[in-house]
Amino acid sequence: MAQEADGWLSEETLSLWKREQARLKARVVDRDTEAWQRDPAFSGLRRVGGVDVSFVKGDSVRACASLVVLSYPELEVVYEESRMVSLTAPYVSGFLAFREVPFLLELVQQLREKEPDLMPQVLLVDGNGVLHHQGFGMACHLGVLTDLPCVGVAKKLLQVDGLENDALHKEKIRLLQAGGDSFPLLGGSGTVLGMALKSHDRSTRPLYVSVGHKMSLEAAVRLTCCCCKFRIPEPVRQADFCSREHIRKALGHPGPPTPRSLKAQRPKACPRGDSGESAALS
């Protein structure tokens, strides 16, 4: 059994989560569904969203959920909303979405009702999509429930289906030379679960990009790279900033706010996935 904050997760609840996860997984679409996704320059894409959940330091229950929307290709914040939440559902490996997604879903629904003109056309999620124990991570879960294209962008490799952060994997990382370089994450089952992406010329650690919903892996990788002023895609970085700043203000912590942005250059060009490792995905 998995331990809750105040007890134990019942086998009945875990079984319910498994059934619900399987039901939603059957609705995942892993191909491009919008015309802008198939355009080399993402012509038609105007708004990109990012979500984040940050915890109060030393507290496994109190947290802040944030949603930001940025203009594209300018990557300027046009909408942001944060709220303090209590994550009473337990953390269970492979089922993180049941703990965090309900609060992110509420933020998306609120925006859809109050300011539909600012709805993002795609969401970037700080987490995994199909690169997951059951092939259905947070980016898939949120994508299916919001019916929005979603991309999973993780900072660390989730070691599933034979993927390991071993010497061979580290050598492949070392061979990534420039922003936009990538290599496929081929699982033991023979399935490409995602891509390791060098998101910025000065980045030394890759991002792990995977399909969430209603978008191909090739387009997801290109979009992630195009959204990076730094290593972390700007929608995710800004959502993280908003949640941490909201916590600081809500708890009355002293000190100046965290700098929202630093001087940085946009990527020189967005990779088009028509050469090298990316070509293997087409």
mmCIF file of C-alpha atoms in Angstrom:
data_model
loop_
_atom_site.group_PDB
_atom_site.id
_atom_site.type_symbol
_atom_site.label_atom_id
_atom_site.label_comp_id
_atom_site.label_asym_id
_atom_site.label_seq_id
_atom_site.Cartn_x
_atom_site.Cartn_y
_atom_site.Cartn_z
ATOM 1 C CA MET A 1 0.000 0.000 0.000
ATOM 2 C CA ALA A 2 0.979 3.628 -0.441
ATOM 3 C CA GLN A 3 1.136 5.862 2.605
ATOM 4 C CA GLU A 4 -1.079 8.953 2.713
ATOM 5 C CA ALA A 5 -0.221 12.124 4.627
ATOM 6 C CA ASP A 6 -2.560 10.992 7.405
ATOM 7 C CA GLY A 7 -2.760 7.249 6.909
ATOM 8 C CA TRP A 8 -2.792 4.666 4.148
ATOM 9 C CA LEU A 9 -4.152 4.582 0.634
ATOM 10 C CA SER A 10 -6.682 1.797 0.472
ATOM 11 C CA GLU A 11 -6.370 -0.938 -2.094
ATOM 12 C CA GLU A 12 -9.842 0.069 -3.268
ATOM 13 C CA THR A 13 -8.693 3.631 -4.051
ATOM 14 C CA LEU A 14 -5.552 2.422 -5.793
ATOM 15 C CA SER A 15 -7.630 0.037 -7.896
ATOM 16 C CA LEU A 16 -9.952 2.925 -8.790
ATOM 17 C CA TRP A 17 -6.972 5.035 -9.870
ATOM 18 C CA LYS A 18 -5.664 2.206 -12.048
ATOM 19 C CA ARG A 19 -9.001 1.802 -13.803
ATOM 20 C CA GLU A 20 -9.389 5.541 -14.348
ATOM 21 C CA GLN A 21 -5.833 5.827 -15.662
ATOM 22 C CA ALA A 22 -6.424 3.007 -18.141
ATOM 23 C CA ARG A 23 -9.717 4.575 -19.258
ATOM 24 C CA LEU A 24 -8.127 7.955 -19.924
ATOM 25 C CA LYS A 25 -5.045 6.434 -21.545
ATOM 26 C CA ALA A 26 -7.250 4.965 -24.267
ATOM 27 C CA ARG A 27 -8.155 8.529 -25.297
ATOM 28 C CA VAL A 28 -4.582 9.757 -25.859
ATOM 29 C CA VAL A 29 -3.851 11.042 -29.373
ATOM 30 C CA ASP A 30 -0.146 10.908 -30.278
ATOM 31 C CA ARG A 31 -0.257 12.701 -33.633
ATOM 32 C CA ASP A 32 -0.528 16.301 -34.790
ATOM 33 C CA THR A 33 -4.114 17.526 -34.776
ATOM 34 C CA GLU A 34 -3.687 21.243 -35.592
ATOM 35 C CA ALA A 35 -2.420 22.867 -38.776
ATOM 36 C CA TRP A 36 0.130 25.000 -36.906
ATOM 37 C CA GLN A 37 1.830 21.864 -35.580
ATOM 38 C CA ARG A 38 2.694 20.757 -39.111
ATOM 39 C CA ASP A 39 4.037 24.160 -40.169
ATOM 40 C CA PRO A 40 7.871 24.443 -39.946
ATOM 41 C CA ALA A 41 7.537 27.897 -38.357
ATOM 42 C CA PHE A 42 4.430 27.039 -36.281
ATOM 43 C CA SER A 43 2.474 29.626 -38.259
ATOM 44 C CA GLY A 44 -0.882 30.100 -36.542
ATOM 45 C CA LEU A 45 0.414 29.438 -33.047
ATOM 46 C CA ARG A 46 -0.250 32.509 -30.889
ATOM 47 C CA ARG A 47 -0.481 31.332 -27.270
ATOM 48 C CA VAL A 48 1.550 28.748 -25.345
ATOM 49 C CA GLY A 49 0.685 27.730 -21.785
ATOM 50 C CA GLY A 50 2.740 26.375 -18.923
ATOM 51 C CA VAL A 51 1.723 24.813 -15.602
ATOM 52 C CA ASP A 52 3.511 24.148 -12.340
ATOM 53 C CA VAL A 53 2.879 22.960 -8.806
ATOM 54 C CA SER A 54 5.382 24.168 -6.178
ATOM 55 C CA PHE A 55 5.391 23.047 -2.566
ATOM 56 C CA VAL A 56 5.862 25.116 0.557
ATOM 57 C CA LYS A 57 9.348 24.257 1.802
ATOM 58 C CA GLY A 58 9.224 21.397 4.292
ATOM 59 C CA ASP A 59 5.507 20.764 3.697
ATOM 60 C CA SER A 60 4.170 17.868 1.619
ATOM 61 C CA VAL A 61 0.581 19.131 1.632
ATOM 62 C CA ARG A 62 0.563 22.900 1.138
ATOM 63 C CA ALA A 63 1.455 23.947 -2.394
ATOM 64 C CA CYS A 64 0.734 26.480 -5.107
ATOM 65 C CA ALA A 65 -0.681 25.621 -8.526
ATOM 66 C CA SER A 66 0.025 28.027 -11.382
ATOM 67 C CA LEU A 67 -1.007 28.519 -14.987
ATOM 68 C CA VAL A 68 0.638 31.027 -17.302
ATOM 69 C CA VAL A 69 -0.017 31.861 -20.934
ATOM 70 C CA LEU A 70 2.677 33.371 -23.126
ATOM 71 C CA SER A 71 2.433 34.982 -26.538
ATOM 72 C CA TYR A 72 4.196 33.138 -29.340
ATOM 73 C CA PRO A 73 6.770 33.662 -30.721
ATOM 74 C CA GLU A 74 7.500 36.627 -28.403
ATOM 75 C CA LEU A 75 7.243 34.490 -25.241
ATOM 76 C CA GLU A 76 5.797 37.340 -23.205
ATOM 77 C CA VAL A 77 3.393 36.596 -20.332
ATOM 78 C CA VAL A 78 -0.175 37.593 -21.224
ATOM 79 C CA TYR A 79 -2.001 35.740 -18.435
ATOM 80 C CA GLU A 80 -1.123 34.242 -15.081
ATOM 81 C CA GLU A 81 -3.088 32.723 -12.230
ATOM 82 C CA SER A 82 -1.877 31.071 -9.037
ATOM 83 C CA ARG A 83 -3.660 29.667 -6.026
ATOM 84 C CA MET A 84 -2.684 27.957 -2.802
ATOM 85 C CA VAL A 85 -3.897 24.363 -2.603
ATOM 86 C CA SER A 86 -3.808 21.436 -0.192
ATOM 87 C CA LEU A 87 -2.668 18.204 -1.804
ATOM 88 C CA THR A 88 -4.400 15.689 0.424
ATOM 89 C CA ALA A 89 -4.128 12.789 -2.020
ATOM 90 C CA PRO A 90 -1.006 10.728 -1.358
ATOM 91 C CA TYR A 91 2.005 10.505 -3.609
ATOM 92 C CA VAL A 92 2.075 7.106 -5.316
ATOM 93 C CA SER A 93 4.736 6.358 -7.927
ATOM 94 C CA GLY A 94 3.145 6.286 -11.360
ATOM 95 C CA PHE A 95 0.026 8.116 -10.195
ATOM 96 C CA LEU A 96 1.282 11.653 -9.525
ATOM 97 C CA ALA A 97 -1.445 13.094 -11.757
ATOM 98 C CA PHE A 98 -4.146 12.102 -9.275
ATOM 99 C CA ARG A 99 -2.409 14.289 -6.709
ATOM 100 C CA GLU A 100 -1.710 17.409 -8.794
ATOM 101 C CA VAL A 101 -3.756 17.508 -12.006
ATOM 102 C CA PRO A 102 -7.152 18.360 -10.420
ATOM 103 C CA PHE A 103 -5.823 21.767 -9.344
ATOM 104 C CA LEU A 104 -4.256 22.479 -12.736
ATOM 105 C CA LEU A 105 -7.465 21.437 -14.458
ATOM 106 C CA GLU A 106 -9.414 23.949 -12.349
ATOM 107 C CA LEU A 107 -7.082 26.747 -13.455
ATOM 108 C CA VAL A 108 -7.523 25.852 -17.126
ATOM 109 C CA GLN A 109 -11.306 25.631 -16.764
ATOM 110 C CA GLN A 110 -11.405 29.006 -15.008
ATOM 111 C CA LEU A 111 -9.492 30.621 -17.855
ATOM 112 C CA ARG A 112 -11.718 28.958 -20.449
ATOM 113 C CA GLU A 113 -14.824 30.360 -18.744
ATOM 114 C CA LYS A 114 -13.600 33.857 -17.886
ATOM 115 C CA GLU A 115 -11.156 34.784 -20.667
ATOM 116 C CA PRO A 116 -11.538 32.307 -23.531
ATOM 117 C CA ASP A 117 -9.607 34.581 -25.891
ATOM 118 C CA LEU A 118 -6.482 33.883 -23.825
ATOM 119 C CA MET A 119 -6.782 30.097 -23.855
ATOM 120 C CA PRO A 120 -3.450 28.474 -24.775
ATOM 121 C CA GLN A 121 -3.304 26.409 -27.934
ATOM 122 C CA VAL A 122 -0.855 24.021 -26.280
ATOM 123 C CA LEU A 123 0.313 23.313 -22.728
ATOM 124 C CA LEU A 124 3.866 22.509 -21.631
ATOM 125 C CA VAL A 125 3.946 20.426 -18.470
ATOM 126 C CA ASP A 126 6.846 20.048 -16.051
ATOM 127 C CA GLY A 127 6.693 16.262 -16.115
ATOM 128 C CA ASN A 128 6.291 13.294 -18.420
ATOM 129 C CA GLY A 129 3.781 12.230 -21.034
ATOM 130 C CA VAL A 130 3.978 8.743 -22.521
ATOM 131 C CA LEU A 131 7.471 8.421 -21.021
ATOM 132 C CA HIS A 132 5.943 6.895 -17.911
ATOM 133 C CA HIS A 133 5.550 3.650 -15.963
ATOM 134 C CA GLN A 134 2.110 3.037 -17.463
ATOM 135 C CA GLY A 135 2.632 5.183 -20.563
ATOM 136 C CA PHE A 136 0.330 7.864 -19.159
ATOM 137 C CA GLY A 137 2.043 10.639 -17.226
ATOM 138 C CA MET A 138 0.857 14.059 -16.091
ATOM 139 C CA ALA A 139 1.065 15.631 -19.553
ATOM 140 C CA CYS A 140 -1.203 12.908 -20.959
ATOM 141 C CA HIS A 141 -3.627 13.129 -18.036
ATOM 142 C CA LEU A 142 -3.962 16.911 -18.216
ATOM 143 C CA GLY A 143 -4.137 16.883 -22.011
ATOM 144 C CA VAL A 144 -6.981 14.382 -22.151
ATOM 145 C CA LEU A 145 -8.998 16.153 -19.446
ATOM 146 C CA THR A 146 -8.548 19.630 -20.966
ATOM 147 C CA ASP A 147 -8.719 18.391 -24.580
ATOM 148 C CA LEU A 148 -5.650 20.533 -25.313
ATOM 149 C CA PRO A 149 -2.403 19.556 -27.025
ATOM 150 C CA CYS A 150 0.109 18.829 -24.269
ATOM 151 C CA VAL A 151 3.853 18.236 -24.130
ATOM 152 C CA GLY A 152 5.736 16.587 -21.279
ATOM 153 C CA VAL A 153 9.059 18.260 -20.464
ATOM 154 C CA ALA A 154 11.027 16.557 -17.689
ATOM 155 C CA LYS A 155 14.364 17.611 -16.217
ATOM 156 C CA LYS A 156 15.425 14.087 -15.295
ATOM 157 C CA LEU A 157 15.224 10.756 -17.096
ATOM 158 C CA LEU A 158 12.462 8.521 -15.817
ATOM 159 C CA GLN A 159 14.045 5.084 -15.996
ATOM 160 C CA VAL A 160 11.288 2.915 -17.435
ATOM 161 C CA ASP A 161 11.125 0.202 -20.108
ATOM 162 C CA GLY A 162 14.853 -0.449 -19.867
ATOM 163 C CA LEU A 163 15.925 3.205 -20.119
ATOM 164 C CA GLU A 164 18.866 3.883 -17.833
ATOM 165 C CA ASN A 165 21.018 6.869 -17.019
ATOM 166 C CA ASP A 166 24.071 4.711 -17.599
ATOM 167 C CA ALA A 167 27.444 5.292 -19.273
ATOM 168 C CA LEU A 168 25.977 4.865 -22.773
ATOM 169 C CA HIS A 169 23.240 7.397 -22.074
ATOM 170 C CA LYS A 170 25.754 9.884 -20.689
ATOM 171 C CA GLU A 171 27.951 9.439 -23.757
ATOM 172 C CA LYS A 172 25.009 10.253 -26.011
ATOM 173 C CA ILE A 173 24.413 13.400 -23.959
ATOM 174 C CA ARG A 174 28.061 14.378 -24.351
ATOM 175 C CA LEU A 175 27.705 14.169 -28.128
ATOM 176 C CA LEU A 176 24.898 16.742 -28.188
ATOM 177 C CA GLN A 177 26.672 19.817 -29.511
ATOM 178 C CA ALA A 178 24.187 22.636 -30.145
ATOM 179 C CA GLY A 179 20.745 23.727 -29.053
ATOM 180 C CA GLY A 180 18.208 21.602 -30.903
ATOM 181 C CA ASP A 181 20.375 18.467 -31.007
ATOM 182 C CA SER A 182 18.555 15.389 -29.713
ATOM 183 C CA PHE A 183 18.484 11.620 -29.627
ATOM 184 C CA PRO A 184 15.563 9.184 -29.262
ATOM 185 C CA LEU A 185 14.767 7.396 -26.027
ATOM 186 C CA LEU A 186 14.265 3.869 -27.291
ATOM 187 C CA GLY A 187 12.780 1.562 -24.670
ATOM 188 C CA GLY A 188 13.427 -2.129 -24.353
ATOM 189 C CA SER A 189 10.022 -2.760 -25.920
ATOM 190 C CA GLY A 190 11.269 -1.144 -29.139
ATOM 191 C CA THR A 191 9.107 1.940 -28.661
ATOM 192 C CA VAL A 192 10.484 5.487 -28.869
ATOM 193 C CA LEU A 193 9.162 6.973 -25.622
ATOM 194 C CA GLY A 194 10.575 10.465 -26.042
ATOM 195 C CA MET A 195 13.620 12.484 -26.974
ATOM 196 C CA ALA A 196 16.591 13.776 -25.008
ATOM 197 C CA LEU A 197 16.952 17.390 -26.140
ATOM 198 C CA LYS A 198 19.770 19.889 -25.724
ATOM 199 C CA SER A 199 17.448 22.852 -25.451
ATOM 200 C CA HIS A 200 20.001 25.661 -25.485
ATOM 201 C CA ASP A 201 23.545 26.096 -26.757
ATOM 202 C CA ARG A 202 24.841 26.719 -23.230
ATOM 203 C CA SER A 203 22.886 23.928 -21.563
ATOM 204 C CA THR A 204 24.903 20.967 -20.297
ATOM 205 C CA ARG A 205 21.954 18.807 -19.233
ATOM 206 C CA PRO A 206 19.219 17.674 -21.638
ATOM 207 C CA LEU A 207 15.471 17.874 -21.260
ATOM 208 C CA TYR A 208 13.363 14.766 -21.727
ATOM 209 C CA VAL A 209 10.481 15.559 -24.055
ATOM 210 C CA SER A 210 7.535 13.218 -24.562
ATOM 211 C CA VAL A 211 4.104 13.304 -26.142
ATOM 212 C CA GLY A 212 1.285 14.295 -23.841
ATOM 213 C CA HIS A 213 -1.760 14.579 -26.088
ATOM 214 C CA LYS A 214 -2.781 15.707 -29.585
ATOM 215 C CA MET A 215 0.762 16.355 -30.805
ATOM 216 C CA SER A 216 3.518 14.327 -32.460
ATOM 217 C CA LEU A 217 6.879 13.815 -30.806
ATOM 218 C CA GLU A 218 8.659 15.614 -33.658
ATOM 219 C CA ALA A 219 6.496 18.728 -33.230
ATOM 220 C CA ALA A 220 6.745 18.529 -29.440
ATOM 221 C CA VAL A 221 10.549 18.579 -29.594
ATOM 222 C CA ARG A 222 10.636 21.488 -32.056
ATOM 223 C CA LEU A 223 8.190 23.519 -29.987
ATOM 224 C CA THR A 224 10.063 22.873 -26.753
ATOM 225 C CA CYS A 225 13.293 24.102 -28.299
ATOM 226 C CA CYS A 226 11.593 27.187 -29.765
ATOM 227 C CA CYS A 227 10.269 28.093 -26.302
ATOM 228 C CA CYS A 228 13.683 28.039 -24.609
ATOM 229 C CA LYS A 229 15.498 31.260 -23.737
ATOM 230 C CA PHE A 230 17.351 29.181 -21.158
ATOM 231 C CA ARG A 231 17.448 25.431 -20.512
ATOM 232 C CA ILE A 232 13.838 25.287 -19.260
ATOM 233 C CA PRO A 233 11.053 26.239 -21.706
ATOM 234 C CA GLU A 234 9.771 29.708 -20.909
ATOM 235 C CA PRO A 235 6.143 28.672 -20.225
ATOM 236 C CA VAL A 236 7.281 26.168 -17.586
ATOM 237 C CA ARG A 237 9.911 28.548 -16.197
ATOM 238 C CA GLN A 238 7.396 31.368 -15.821
ATOM 239 C CA ALA A 239 4.811 29.064 -14.201
ATOM 240 C CA ASP A 240 7.449 27.985 -11.691
ATOM 241 C CA PHE A 241 8.297 31.625 -10.985
ATOM 242 C CA CYS A 242 4.622 32.497 -10.449
ATOM 243 C CA SER A 243 3.993 29.634 -8.045
ATOM 244 C CA ARG A 244 7.085 30.327 -5.956
ATOM 245 C CA GLU A 245 6.399 34.046 -5.841
ATOM 246 C CA HIS A 246 2.784 33.413 -4.825
ATOM 247 C CA ILE A 247 3.979 31.200 -1.969
ATOM 248 C CA ARG A 248 6.423 33.903 -0.859
ATOM 249 C CA LYS A 249 3.666 36.502 -0.715
ATOM 250 C CA ALA A 250 1.043 34.178 0.792
ATOM 251 C CA LEU A 251 3.329 33.186 3.657
ATOM 252 C CA GLY A 252 4.589 36.720 4.175
ATOM 253 C CA HIS A 253 8.206 35.859 3.580
ATOM 254 C CA PRO A 254 10.416 38.950 3.625
ATOM 255 C CA GLY A 255 12.763 39.986 0.869
ATOM 256 C CA PRO A 256 12.468 41.190 -2.699
ATOM 257 C CA PRO A 257 10.693 39.104 -5.318
ATOM 258 C CA THR A 258 12.645 36.650 -7.392
ATOM 259 C CA PRO A 259 13.785 38.222 -10.683
ATOM 260 C CA ARG A 260 11.256 37.247 -13.289
ATOM 261 C CA SER A 261 13.574 37.318 -16.253
ATOM 262 C CA LEU A 262 17.241 37.595 -17.007
ATOM 263 C CA LYS A 263 18.952 38.886 -20.087
ATOM 264 C CA ALA A 264 18.878 36.141 -22.653
ATOM 265 C CA GLN A 265 18.662 35.599 -26.350
ATOM 266 C CA ARG A 266 15.961 33.688 -28.146
ATOM 267 C CA PRO A 267 17.092 30.588 -30.008
ATOM 268 C CA LYS A 268 18.670 31.546 -33.328
ATOM 269 C CA ALA A 269 16.371 29.194 -35.180
ATOM 270 C CA CYS A 270 13.885 26.460 -34.407
ATOM 271 C CA PRO A 271 15.058 23.025 -35.556
ATOM 272 C CA ARG A 272 12.755 21.539 -38.168
ATOM 273 C CA GLY A 273 13.390 17.877 -37.438
ATOM 274 C CA ASP A 274 14.335 17.098 -41.023
ATOM 275 C CA SER A 275 17.845 15.794 -40.438
ATOM 276 C CA GLY A 276 19.909 13.737 -38.005
ATOM 277 C CA GLU A 277 18.253 11.764 -35.236
ATOM 278 C CA SER A 278 14.930 13.598 -35.597
ATOM 279 C CA ALA A 279 14.428 12.210 -39.076
ATOM 280 C CA ALA A 280 13.987 8.753 -37.593
ATOM 281 C CA LEU A 281 10.712 9.890 -36.057
ATOM 282 C CA SER A 282 8.957 10.684 -39.333
#
